[in-house]
C-alpha cells in the first residue's frame, strides 16, 4: 500500500472550458498559502461521525456556494437544495 502524506483538497472552477478541477495537495505545502484566508468550517458530529450521502451532498453544496460567491456568473447555474434533505423514516 502506498503511503501518502495528509492531503488538502483544492477545488477550482474554470470558465474555459467550463469545468471543476479537484487537486490533492500536500497539506504542509499549502498551509502557508491558506493561513489567514477565509475558512468555512464544516462541523461533523463527534458522536455519530460518518461520511454518508447527505454529508457529501451538503459538502458539495457548500463548496459550490463558495465558488459562486467569488464568481457571480456561476450563481445563475446553481440549482441546489440549500438545506438538509430529510430521510424517510426506516419504520
PDB file of C-alpha atoms in Angstrom, residues 25-89:
ATOM      1  CA  UNK A  25      -2.005  18.939  -2.385  1.00  0.00           C
ATOM      2  CA  UNK A  26       0.352  18.062   0.463  1.00  0.00           C
ATOM      3  CA  UNK A  27      -1.198  19.834   3.476  1.00  0.00           C
ATOM      4  CA  UNK A  28       2.189  21.016   4.765  1.00  0.00           C
ATOM      5  CA  UNK A  29       2.938  22.744   1.452  1.00  0.00           C
ATOM      6  CA  UNK A  30      -0.372  24.584   1.198  1.00  0.00           C
ATOM      7  CA  UNK A  31      -0.686  25.601   4.879  1.00  0.00           C
ATOM      8  CA  UNK A  32       1.248  28.900   4.495  1.00  0.00           C
ATOM      9  CA  UNK A  33      -0.860  29.842   1.449  1.00  0.00           C
ATOM     10  CA  UNK A  34      -4.205  29.412   3.216  1.00  0.00           C
ATOM     11  CA  UNK A  35      -3.163  30.878   6.558  1.00  0.00           C
ATOM     12  CA  UNK A  36      -5.365  33.878   7.315  1.00  0.00           C
ATOM     13  CA  UNK A  37      -7.688  33.243   4.359  1.00  0.00           C
ATOM     14  CA  UNK A  38     -11.453  32.831   4.630  1.00  0.00           C
ATOM     15  CA  UNK A  39     -12.331  29.454   6.109  1.00  0.00           C
ATOM     16  CA  UNK A  40     -15.769  27.854   6.125  1.00  0.00           C
ATOM     17  CA  UNK A  41     -15.920  25.259   8.920  1.00  0.00           C
ATOM     18  CA  UNK A  42     -17.930  22.142   8.137  1.00  0.00           C
ATOM     19  CA  UNK A  43     -18.645  20.589  11.512  1.00  0.00           C
ATOM     20  CA  UNK A  44     -19.024  16.836  11.898  1.00  0.00           C
ATOM     21  CA  UNK A  45     -20.998  15.222  14.699  1.00  0.00           C
ATOM     22  CA  UNK A  46     -18.459  13.957  17.225  1.00  0.00           C
ATOM     23  CA  UNK A  47     -20.718  11.134  18.456  1.00  0.00           C
ATOM     24  CA  UNK A  48     -22.254   9.918  15.196  1.00  0.00           C
ATOM     25  CA  UNK A  49     -19.370  10.704  12.855  1.00  0.00           C
ATOM     26  CA  UNK A  50     -19.734   9.118   9.435  1.00  0.00           C
ATOM     27  CA  UNK A  51     -19.430  10.038   5.781  1.00  0.00           C
ATOM     28  CA  UNK A  52     -22.768   9.374   4.131  1.00  0.00           C
ATOM     29  CA  UNK A  53     -24.648  10.560   1.052  1.00  0.00           C
ATOM     30  CA  UNK A  54     -26.267  13.517   2.822  1.00  0.00           C
ATOM     31  CA  UNK A  55     -22.979  14.765   4.249  1.00  0.00           C
ATOM     32  CA  UNK A  56     -21.418  14.504   0.774  1.00  0.00           C
ATOM     33  CA  UNK A  57     -24.367  16.419  -0.710  1.00  0.00           C
ATOM     34  CA  UNK A  58     -24.131  19.186   1.913  1.00  0.00           C
ATOM     35  CA  UNK A  59     -20.363  19.450   1.431  1.00  0.00           C
ATOM     36  CA  UNK A  60     -20.828  19.755  -2.328  1.00  0.00           C
ATOM     37  CA  UNK A  61     -23.488  22.449  -1.875  1.00  0.00           C
ATOM     38  CA  UNK A  62     -21.192  24.388   0.476  1.00  0.00           C
ATOM     39  CA  UNK A  63     -18.268  24.201  -1.965  1.00  0.00           C
ATOM     40  CA  UNK A  64     -20.365  25.287  -4.958  1.00  0.00           C
ATOM     41  CA  UNK A  65     -21.885  28.164  -2.964  1.00  0.00           C
ATOM     42  CA  UNK A  66     -18.389  29.325  -2.035  1.00  0.00           C
ATOM     43  CA  UNK A  67     -17.225  29.203  -5.655  1.00  0.00           C
ATOM     44  CA  UNK A  68     -20.334  31.169  -6.698  1.00  0.00           C
ATOM     45  CA  UNK A  69     -19.653  33.810  -4.025  1.00  0.00           C
ATOM     46  CA  UNK A  70     -16.455  34.724  -5.860  1.00  0.00           C
ATOM     47  CA  UNK A  71     -17.806  34.143  -9.367  1.00  0.00           C
ATOM     48  CA  UNK A  72     -21.263  35.678  -9.805  1.00  0.00           C
ATOM     49  CA  UNK A  73     -21.593  34.131 -13.284  1.00  0.00           C
ATOM     50  CA  UNK A  74     -21.680  30.707 -11.601  1.00  0.00           C
ATOM     51  CA  UNK A  75     -24.560  31.681  -9.277  1.00  0.00           C
ATOM     52  CA  UNK A  76     -27.147  31.562 -12.084  1.00  0.00           C
ATOM     53  CA  UNK A  77     -26.253  27.924 -12.743  1.00  0.00           C
ATOM     54  CA  UNK A  78     -26.812  26.734  -9.161  1.00  0.00           C
ATOM     55  CA  UNK A  79     -29.971  24.681  -8.810  1.00  0.00           C
ATOM     56  CA  UNK A  80     -29.331  23.261  -5.353  1.00  0.00           C
ATOM     57  CA  UNK A  81     -31.333  22.376  -2.281  1.00  0.00           C
ATOM     58  CA  UNK A  82     -29.603  24.531   0.338  1.00  0.00           C
ATOM     59  CA  UNK A  83     -30.954  22.812   3.443  1.00  0.00           C
ATOM     60  CA  UNK A  84     -30.519  19.190   4.585  1.00  0.00           C
ATOM     61  CA  UNK A  85     -32.854  16.743   2.889  1.00  0.00           C
ATOM     62  CA  UNK A  86     -34.842  14.731   5.389  1.00  0.00           C
ATOM     63  CA  UNK A  87     -34.535  10.985   5.045  1.00  0.00           C
ATOM     64  CA  UNK A  88     -37.603   8.789   5.030  1.00  0.00           C
ATOM     65  CA  UNK A  89     -38.289   7.028   8.295  1.00  0.00           C
TER      66      UNK A  89
END
